[in-house]
Amino acid sequence: MTNVLHTLHAFTATTGGTATCTYDLLAALNNRKDVHAELLVTRPSQPLMGHSEPWIIPVENDEKTPFCVSANLRHALLQTNADIYHTNGLWRYCNHVTATVARRKGKPFVLTPHGMLYPQALKQSKWQKELLRLVLFDRDIRDAACIHVTCEEEMRVVRALGFTNPVAVIGNPVPTPFILPIYRDDSVKFGYLGRLHPRKHIERLIDALAQLSRDEQARCELVIIGSGKPAYEAFLREQAKRLQLTNIRFAGFVEGEEKQQLLASLSALFVPSDFENFGMIIPEALHCGTPVWASTGTPWQLLNERGCGWWQEPKVENIVSTMRQIIAMKPEKLDEMGLVGRQIVAEQFAVDIVAQQMNELYNWILNNQSKPTFVYEFA
């Protein structure tokens, strides 16, 4: 059995996609009989994600400085004896100390940057990240036995930065515990689901809705699902009021089955942001049988290739055109697109498939099997 130790800086329900993906992956790995995976984290002030699974190992939080230096975490890592280490994210002490301890123990480690090496991400706190790269992280990244990315575009980003490590392209796992019926009725519902933040450009959906004719507006509704920055939500509400749009509903934060039901009720989900590393909500919506419009800032050209949605430049006129197309579309066509989307998730992103691929990666690194087809070595 392969013993794997993961590390992650923040692991709460409100942390976001990195924590959720890590939890889903480790839960799936631990359902297998040939691998045991644990997650070492510092105990947060909020409740930990999950249900107190025995593979979640919290240490008392003694973090200091913005870098979150933790002597407790370092001590706990030094006591471990994993076959392979796997750190999630960048720019925090937990990521650096995982690489340091793995080197000290002579064990390989995997690094998953979770989109943090994209140019758009590197521009945030630019000087701090450039200093951290120079002093610590360029070496840590180079020393990784493999860099795990979630799409080929992220692999190109890694290569453009000059890193020549093997790269594994494995998508994020999408839990599919049940298949919901499609809840769509005769009305047309456009939706957004995610964090309410300016970089998500949700205002583009409101602007697009305003460009529809009064007759078209009367036949559809925009449902904005999620919470986030209060000032941005206030801006969105004011924009809707200014444009005299009465067919916009703010549904707030939802999770679990309620979220799945809302997704399944939509005619289409819209992801209008300029950039998403993976965009977890896209396969989640596809699993619910909902077609998706996603910007070309996401790695989802499959939407066009497989005919289960639209992958277009994030321009308001493209959103308007697609909204009109959906309003005119027969419900049966949306259902057909939804079934194709479900098939894609089942084929490529189901948790057991992703766990199998990750276990193959670990076994290749440990010289237990041949190189998987999703691993790319530098040419």
Tab-separated table of C-alpha atoms in Angstrom:
chain	number	residue	atom	x	y	z
A	1	MET	CA	0.000	0.000	0.000
A	2	THR	CA	1.231	3.491	-0.873
A	3	ASN	CA	1.235	6.009	1.979
A	4	VAL	CA	0.724	9.612	0.862
A	5	LEU	CA	0.745	12.752	2.992
A	6	HIS	CA	-0.955	15.893	1.680
A	7	THR	CA	-0.576	19.391	3.082
A	8	LEU	CA	-2.743	22.455	2.582
A	9	HIS	CA	-2.694	25.862	4.218
A	10	ALA	CA	-6.432	26.415	4.805
A	11	PHE	CA	-9.055	23.701	5.133
A	12	THR	CA	-12.514	25.054	6.017
A	13	ALA	CA	-15.890	25.038	4.280
A	14	THR	CA	-15.456	28.713	3.361
A	15	THR	CA	-11.881	28.378	2.044
A	16	GLY	CA	-12.942	27.719	-1.525
A	17	GLY	CA	-12.167	25.359	-4.377
A	18	THR	CA	-8.662	24.263	-3.357
A	19	ALA	CA	-9.903	22.854	-0.047
A	20	THR	CA	-12.947	21.228	-1.638
A	21	CYS	CA	-10.915	19.552	-4.395
A	22	THR	CA	-8.335	18.314	-1.879
A	23	TYR	CA	-11.029	16.883	0.368
A	24	ASP	CA	-12.813	15.116	-2.508
A	25	LEU	CA	-9.554	13.659	-3.806
A	26	LEU	CA	-8.404	12.317	-0.436
A	27	ALA	CA	-11.829	10.895	0.356
A	28	ALA	CA	-11.747	9.012	-2.953
A	29	LEU	CA	-8.154	7.836	-2.458
A	30	ASN	CA	-9.054	6.449	0.957
A	31	ASN	CA	-11.909	4.464	-0.562
A	32	ARG	CA	-9.256	2.437	-2.376
A	33	LYS	CA	-7.436	-0.531	-0.865
A	34	ASP	CA	-4.051	0.181	-2.439
A	35	VAL	CA	-3.382	3.681	-1.068
A	36	HIS	CA	-3.681	5.482	2.252
A	37	ALA	CA	-3.736	9.276	2.159
A	38	GLU	CA	-3.619	11.704	5.064
A	39	LEU	CA	-3.978	15.480	5.203
A	40	LEU	CA	-1.878	17.534	7.616
A	41	VAL	CA	-3.243	21.039	8.333
A	42	THR	CA	-3.055	23.666	11.047
A	43	ARG	CA	-6.290	23.900	13.027
A	44	PRO	CA	-8.272	26.962	11.871
A	45	SER	CA	-10.518	29.190	13.958
A	46	GLN	CA	-13.510	27.984	11.918
A	47	PRO	CA	-14.606	24.327	11.766
A	48	LEU	CA	-12.538	22.058	9.556
A	49	MET	CA	-14.032	20.844	6.303
A	50	GLY	CA	-15.368	17.301	6.350
A	51	HIS	CA	-16.761	15.135	9.090
A	52	SER	CA	-13.766	14.539	11.373
A	53	GLU	CA	-12.415	11.815	9.104
A	54	PRO	CA	-9.470	10.012	10.683
A	55	TRP	CA	-7.223	10.910	7.755
A	56	ILE	CA	-7.540	14.631	8.553
A	57	ILE	CA	-4.735	15.474	10.999
A	58	PRO	CA	-4.937	18.999	12.479
A	59	VAL	CA	-2.099	20.466	14.532
A	60	GLU	CA	-2.489	23.351	16.925
A	61	ASN	CA	-2.295	26.651	15.116
A	62	ASP	CA	0.829	28.617	16.048
A	63	GLU	CA	1.155	30.444	12.723
A	64	LYS	CA	3.224	33.609	12.754
A	65	THR	CA	3.907	36.286	10.115
A	66	PRO	CA	1.882	36.684	6.872
A	67	PHE	CA	3.831	33.678	5.543
A	68	CYS	CA	2.095	31.590	8.263
A	69	VAL	CA	5.237	30.010	9.729
A	70	SER	CA	4.275	27.123	12.025
A	71	ALA	CA	6.747	25.262	14.223
A	72	ASN	CA	3.988	22.801	15.122
A	73	LEU	CA	3.411	21.942	11.474
A	74	ARG	CA	7.119	21.468	10.842
A	75	HIS	CA	7.467	19.228	13.895
A	76	ALA	CA	4.463	17.144	12.817
A	77	LEU	CA	5.881	16.762	9.302
A	78	LEU	CA	9.217	15.599	10.656
A	79	GLN	CA	7.427	12.816	12.569
A	80	THR	CA	5.741	11.441	9.441
A	81	ASN	CA	7.017	8.566	7.333
A	82	ALA	CA	5.097	8.801	4.062
A	83	ASP	CA	6.218	7.164	0.830
A	84	ILE	CA	5.395	10.352	-1.039
A	85	TYR	CA	4.421	13.901	-0.049
A	86	HIS	CA	1.933	16.113	-1.876
A	87	THR	CA	1.464	19.823	-1.182
A	88	ASN	CA	-1.448	21.883	-2.481
A	89	GLY	CA	-1.009	25.525	-3.422
A	90	LEU	CA	1.892	27.941	-3.174
A	91	TRP	CA	3.158	30.980	-1.275
A	92	ARG	CA	2.576	29.603	2.244
A	93	TYR	CA	4.938	28.079	4.767
A	94	CYS	CA	3.117	24.749	4.683
A	95	ASN	CA	3.984	24.360	0.980
A	96	HIS	CA	7.643	25.255	1.462
A	97	VAL	CA	8.155	23.178	4.597
A	98	THR	CA	6.600	20.126	2.897
A	99	ALA	CA	9.226	20.360	0.153
A	100	THR	CA	11.948	20.942	2.750
A	101	VAL	CA	10.989	17.924	4.867
A	102	ALA	CA	10.586	15.683	1.809
A	103	ARG	CA	14.102	16.639	0.681
A	104	ARG	CA	15.471	16.007	4.176
A	105	LYS	CA	13.849	12.559	4.279
A	106	GLY	CA	14.915	11.717	0.730
A	107	LYS	CA	11.294	11.226	-0.358
A	108	PRO	CA	9.627	12.475	-3.552
A	109	PHE	CA	6.934	15.121	-3.456
A	110	VAL	CA	4.206	16.320	-5.803
A	111	LEU	CA	3.172	19.964	-6.058
A	112	THR	CA	-0.275	21.087	-7.187
A	113	PRO	CA	-0.246	24.866	-7.772
A	114	HIS	CA	-4.042	25.103	-8.226
A	115	GLY	CA	-3.702	27.886	-10.789
A	116	MET	CA	-1.340	30.006	-8.694
A	117	LEU	CA	1.311	30.196	-11.435
A	118	TYR	CA	-0.925	31.778	-14.066
A	119	PRO	CA	0.144	35.297	-15.110
A	120	GLN	CA	-3.138	36.674	-13.752
A	121	ALA	CA	-2.452	35.105	-10.345
A	122	LEU	CA	1.202	36.194	-10.259
A	123	LYS	CA	0.162	39.824	-10.777
A	124	GLN	CA	-1.587	39.819	-7.400
A	125	SER	CA	0.918	40.794	-4.667
A	126	LYS	CA	3.478	40.723	-7.493
A	127	TRP	CA	6.583	41.826	-5.600
A	128	GLN	CA	5.995	39.501	-2.657
A	129	LYS	CA	5.586	36.502	-4.968
A	130	GLU	CA	8.660	37.396	-7.005
A	131	LEU	CA	10.690	37.552	-3.785
A	132	LEU	CA	9.236	34.257	-2.525
A	133	ARG	CA	10.033	32.602	-5.850
A	134	LEU	CA	13.599	33.886	-5.793
A	135	VAL	CA	14.295	32.888	-2.187
A	136	LEU	CA	12.246	29.694	-1.786
A	137	PHE	CA	9.703	28.539	-4.284
A	138	ASP	CA	11.539	28.282	-7.591
A	139	ARG	CA	13.747	25.648	-5.972
A	140	ASP	CA	10.752	23.913	-4.391
A	141	ILE	CA	8.938	23.771	-7.717
A	142	ARG	CA	12.026	22.514	-9.580
A	143	ASP	CA	12.609	19.800	-6.965
A	144	ALA	CA	9.095	18.380	-7.247
A	145	ALA	CA	9.041	14.852	-8.662
A	146	CYS	CA	5.997	15.977	-10.644
A	147	ILE	CA	3.854	19.093	-10.966
A	148	HIS	CA	0.152	18.262	-11.027
A	149	VAL	CA	-2.035	20.617	-13.096
A	150	THR	CA	-5.718	20.409	-13.906
A	151	CYS	CA	-5.621	21.254	-17.622
A	152	GLU	CA	-3.248	21.502	-20.573
A	153	GLU	CA	-3.351	25.304	-20.501
A	154	GLU	CA	-1.930	25.242	-16.966
A	155	MET	CA	0.820	22.905	-18.183
A	156	ARG	CA	1.749	25.451	-20.859
A	157	VAL	CA	1.928	28.119	-18.136
A	158	VAL	CA	4.305	25.936	-16.101
A	159	ARG	CA	6.539	25.343	-19.123
A	160	ALA	CA	6.543	29.050	-20.038
A	161	LEU	CA	8.000	29.800	-16.600
A	162	GLY	CA	10.926	27.522	-17.395
A	163	PHE	CA	10.092	24.514	-15.218
A	164	THR	CA	11.094	21.235	-16.846
A	165	ASN	CA	9.683	18.754	-14.326
A	166	PRO	CA	7.314	16.027	-15.443
A	167	VAL	CA	3.767	17.424	-15.481
A	168	ALA	CA	0.642	15.381	-14.802
A	169	VAL	CA	-2.621	16.684	-16.284
A	170	ILE	CA	-5.403	15.397	-14.042
A	171	GLY	CA	-8.682	17.274	-13.682
A	172	ASN	CA	-10.304	18.045	-10.367
A	173	PRO	CA	-12.658	15.371	-9.010
A	174	VAL	CA	-16.403	15.993	-9.253
A	175	PRO	CA	-18.469	14.112	-6.646
A	176	THR	CA	-21.382	12.346	-8.337
A	177	PRO	CA	-23.188	10.604	-5.468
A	178	PHE	CA	-26.531	10.625	-7.255
A	179	ILE	CA	-28.132	11.626	-10.526
A	180	LEU	CA	-30.729	14.323	-10.061
A	181	PRO	CA	-33.665	14.579	-12.417
A	182	ILE	CA	-33.626	17.686	-14.572
A	183	TYR	CA	-35.882	20.231	-12.866
A	184	ARG	CA	-36.315	22.532	-15.845
A	185	ASP	CA	-39.845	23.786	-16.479
A	186	ASP	CA	-41.233	25.830	-19.359
A	187	SER	CA	-39.563	29.026	-18.160
A	188	VAL	CA	-36.031	30.004	-19.211
A	189	LYS	CA	-33.612	30.424	-16.315
A	190	PHE	CA	-30.095	31.725	-16.803
A	191	GLY	CA	-27.844	31.286	-13.797
A	192	TYR	CA	-24.572	32.223	-12.159
A	193	LEU	CA	-23.253	30.253	-9.189
A	194	GLY	CA	-20.126	31.130	-7.267
A	195	ARG	CA	-18.419	33.835	-5.284
A	196	LEU	CA	-19.700	37.363	-5.780
A	197	HIS	CA	-16.460	39.170	-6.582
A	198	PRO	CA	-15.576	41.841	-9.162
A	199	ARG	CA	-13.163	39.538	-10.971
A	200	LYS	CA	-16.087	37.209	-11.763
A	201	HIS	CA	-17.672	39.950	-13.943
A	202	ILE	CA	-21.256	38.998	-13.114
A	203	GLU	CA	-22.297	42.467	-14.275
A	204	ARG	CA	-21.819	41.225	-17.843
A	205	LEU	CA	-24.862	38.984	-17.402
A	206	ILE	CA	-26.944	41.921	-16.193
A	207	ASP	CA	-25.777	44.062	-19.115
A	208	ALA	CA	-26.616	41.238	-21.534
A	209	LEU	CA	-30.082	40.792	-20.045
A	210	ALA	CA	-30.738	44.511	-20.511
A	211	GLN	CA	-30.004	44.194	-24.237
A	212	LEU	CA	-32.751	41.634	-24.764
A	213	SER	CA	-36.092	42.888	-26.035
A	214	ARG	CA	-38.916	43.378	-23.536
A	215	ASP	CA	-40.616	40.287	-24.939
A	216	GLU	CA	-37.431	38.231	-24.500
A	217	GLN	CA	-36.943	39.565	-20.957
A	218	ALA	CA	-40.492	38.547	-20.071
A	219	ARG	CA	-39.676	34.959	-21.025
A	220	CYS	CA	-36.555	34.533	-18.885
A	221	GLU	CA	-35.027	35.023	-15.449
A	222	LEU	CA	-31.449	35.492	-14.228
A	223	VAL	CA	-30.688	33.712	-10.948
A	224	ILE	CA	-27.510	34.875	-9.200
A	225	ILE	CA	-26.478	32.247	-6.646
A	226	GLY	CA	-23.723	32.864	-4.144
A	227	SER	CA	-22.329	35.327	-1.641
A	228	GLY	CA	-19.159	37.354	-1.396
A	229	LYS	CA	-18.139	40.976	-1.188
A	230	PRO	CA	-21.135	43.005	0.112
A	231	ALA	CA	-20.069	46.098	-1.834
A	232	TYR	CA	-20.005	44.137	-5.102
A	233	GLU	CA	-23.404	42.570	-4.446
A	234	ALA	CA	-24.770	46.046	-3.737
A	235	PHE	CA	-23.275	47.218	-7.036
A	236	LEU	CA	-24.997	44.367	-8.909
A	237	ARG	CA	-28.345	45.104	-7.284
A	238	GLU	CA	-28.021	48.799	-8.083
A	239	GLN	CA	-27.129	48.004	-11.691
A	240	ALA	CA	-30.235	45.835	-12.042
A	241	LYS	CA	-32.353	48.626	-10.539
A	242	ARG	CA	-30.792	51.274	-12.776
A	243	LEU	CA	-31.513	49.157	-15.871
A	244	GLN	CA	-35.088	48.565	-14.634
A	245	LEU	CA	-34.682	44.789	-14.703
A	246	THR	CA	-37.247	42.967	-12.599
A	247	ASN	CA	-36.347	39.447	-13.711
A	248	ILE	CA	-33.165	39.068	-11.621
A	249	ARG	CA	-33.192	37.009	-8.428
A	250	PHE	CA	-30.399	36.924	-5.851
A	251	ALA	CA	-30.603	33.463	-4.279
A	252	GLY	CA	-27.723	33.837	-1.791
A	253	PHE	CA	-25.323	31.117	-0.665
A	254	VAL	CA	-26.503	27.527	-1.140
A	255	GLU	CA	-24.831	24.156	-0.782
A	256	GLY	CA	-25.505	20.434	-0.850
A	257	GLU	CA	-28.666	19.111	-2.478
A	258	GLU	CA	-30.225	22.582	-2.637
A	259	LYS	CA	-27.333	23.709	-4.833
A	260	GLN	CA	-27.686	20.655	-7.056
A	261	GLN	CA	-31.414	21.245	-7.468
A	262	LEU	CA	-30.887	24.891	-8.374
A	263	LEU	CA	-28.271	23.929	-10.956
A	264	ALA	CA	-30.589	21.279	-12.416
A	265	SER	CA	-33.374	23.861	-12.758
A	266	LEU	CA	-31.340	26.201	-14.962
A	267	SER	CA	-31.629	26.356	-18.728
A	268	ALA	CA	-27.924	27.261	-18.744
A	269	LEU	CA	-25.199	28.290	-16.319
A	270	PHE	CA	-23.008	31.258	-17.265
A	271	VAL	CA	-19.352	31.640	-16.195
A	272	PRO	CA	-18.414	35.153	-17.442
A	273	SER	CA	-15.076	35.691	-15.668
A	274	ASP	CA	-11.950	36.474	-17.684
A	275	PHE	CA	-9.951	33.711	-15.994
A	276	GLU	CA	-10.596	30.438	-14.170
A	277	ASN	CA	-7.934	27.790	-13.670
A	278	PHE	CA	-10.446	24.936	-13.795
A	279	GLY	CA	-13.865	26.302	-12.891
A	280	MET	CA	-15.291	23.579	-10.642
A	281	ILE	CA	-18.831	24.841	-11.064
A	282	ILE	CA	-18.692	23.950	-14.773
A	283	PRO	CA	-18.465	20.147	-14.374
A	284	GLU	CA	-20.812	20.365	-11.374
A	285	ALA	CA	-23.433	21.981	-13.602
A	286	LEU	CA	-22.778	19.497	-16.408
A	287	HIS	CA	-23.316	16.634	-13.959
A	288	CYS	CA	-26.704	18.159	-13.141
A	289	GLY	CA	-27.637	18.050	-16.835
A	290	THR	CA	-27.268	21.805	-17.291
A	291	PRO	CA	-25.574	23.248	-20.398
A	292	VAL	CA	-22.862	25.830	-19.654
A	293	TRP	CA	-21.692	29.046	-21.269
A	294	ALA	CA	-18.060	29.624	-20.259
A	295	SER	CA	-15.561	32.251	-21.302
A	296	THR	CA	-12.410	31.383	-23.208
A	297	GLY	CA	-10.583	32.283	-19.996
A	298	THR	CA	-11.571	28.823	-18.767
A	299	PRO	CA	-10.079	25.543	-20.098
A	300	TRP	CA	-13.444	24.276	-21.310
A	301	GLN	CA	-13.282	24.129	-25.102
A	302	LEU	CA	-14.950	20.726	-24.646
A	303	LEU	CA	-18.232	22.624	-24.385
A	304	ASN	CA	-17.969	23.459	-28.088
A	305	GLU	CA	-16.310	20.220	-29.145
A	306	ARG	CA	-18.921	17.977	-27.502
A	307	GLY	CA	-21.934	20.241	-27.983
A	308	CYS	CA	-22.927	20.554	-24.336
A	309	GLY	CA	-22.530	24.319	-24.083
A	310	TRP	CA	-20.776	27.384	-25.423
A	311	TRP	CA	-17.105	28.404	-25.073
A	312	GLN	CA	-16.769	32.000	-26.238
A	313	GLU	CA	-14.833	35.199	-25.637
A	314	PRO	CA	-16.165	37.001	-22.550
A	315	LYS	CA	-17.972	39.741	-24.438
A	316	VAL	CA	-21.460	40.951	-23.600
A	317	GLU	CA	-22.564	40.571	-27.216
A	318	ASN	CA	-21.645	36.850	-27.114
A	319	ILE	CA	-23.684	36.399	-23.960
A	320	VAL	CA	-26.652	38.223	-25.524
A	321	SER	CA	-26.481	36.015	-28.626
A	322	THR	CA	-26.398	32.830	-26.544
A	323	MET	CA	-29.278	33.981	-24.322
A	324	ARG	CA	-31.373	34.591	-27.433
A	325	GLN	CA	-30.424	31.195	-28.802
A	326	ILE	CA	-31.508	29.508	-25.567
A	327	ILE	CA	-34.808	31.424	-25.413
A	328	ALA	CA	-35.613	30.173	-28.935
A	329	MET	CA	-34.405	26.631	-28.260
A	330	LYS	CA	-36.738	23.714	-27.709
A	331	PRO	CA	-36.466	22.208	-24.188
A	332	GLU	CA	-35.656	18.827	-25.739
A	333	LYS	CA	-32.456	20.275	-27.245
A	334	LEU	CA	-31.320	21.539	-23.828
A	335	ASP	CA	-32.013	18.076	-22.410
A	336	GLU	CA	-29.870	16.476	-25.132
A	337	MET	CA	-27.011	18.861	-24.359
A	338	GLY	CA	-27.418	18.084	-20.671
A	339	LEU	CA	-27.069	14.342	-21.228
A	340	VAL	CA	-23.819	14.891	-23.155
A	341	GLY	CA	-22.485	17.000	-20.277
A	342	ARG	CA	-23.278	14.263	-17.774
A	343	GLN	CA	-21.449	11.755	-19.936
A	344	ILE	CA	-18.313	13.947	-20.037
A	345	VAL	CA	-18.220	14.215	-16.240
A	346	ALA	CA	-18.724	10.468	-15.829
A	347	GLU	CA	-15.944	9.731	-18.333
A	348	GLN	CA	-13.313	12.204	-17.164
A	349	PHE	CA	-13.986	13.795	-13.792
A	350	ALA	CA	-15.797	11.315	-11.558
A	351	VAL	CA	-13.976	11.009	-8.235
A	352	ASP	CA	-13.043	7.360	-8.663
A	353	ILE	CA	-11.485	8.065	-12.072
A	354	VAL	CA	-9.430	10.993	-10.752
A	355	ALA	CA	-8.349	8.959	-7.706
A	356	GLN	CA	-7.232	6.142	-9.999
A	357	GLN	CA	-5.167	8.542	-12.091
A	358	MET	CA	-3.577	10.114	-9.012
A	359	ASN	CA	-2.689	6.689	-7.640
A	360	GLU	CA	-1.115	5.774	-10.997
A	361	LEU	CA	0.944	8.966	-10.757
A	362	TYR	CA	2.184	8.065	-7.277
A	363	ASN	CA	3.087	4.544	-8.372
A	364	TRP	CA	4.996	5.866	-11.391
A	365	ILE	CA	6.975	8.270	-9.218
A	366	LEU	CA	7.785	5.397	-6.851
A	367	ASN	CA	8.914	3.233	-9.821
A	368	ASN	CA	6.061	0.789	-9.304
A	369	GLN	CA	4.605	1.109	-12.819
A	370	SER	CA	5.198	2.618	-16.246
A	371	LYS	CA	4.555	6.258	-17.055
A	372	PRO	CA	0.835	7.082	-17.384
A	373	THR	CA	-0.395	8.666	-20.599
A	374	PHE	CA	-1.407	11.855	-18.758
A	375	VAL	CA	2.174	12.537	-17.600
A	376	TYR	CA	4.269	14.726	-19.898
A	377	GLU	CA	8.034	14.877	-19.606
A	378	PHE	CA	9.987	17.854	-20.904
A	379	ALA	CA	11.067	17.370	-24.504
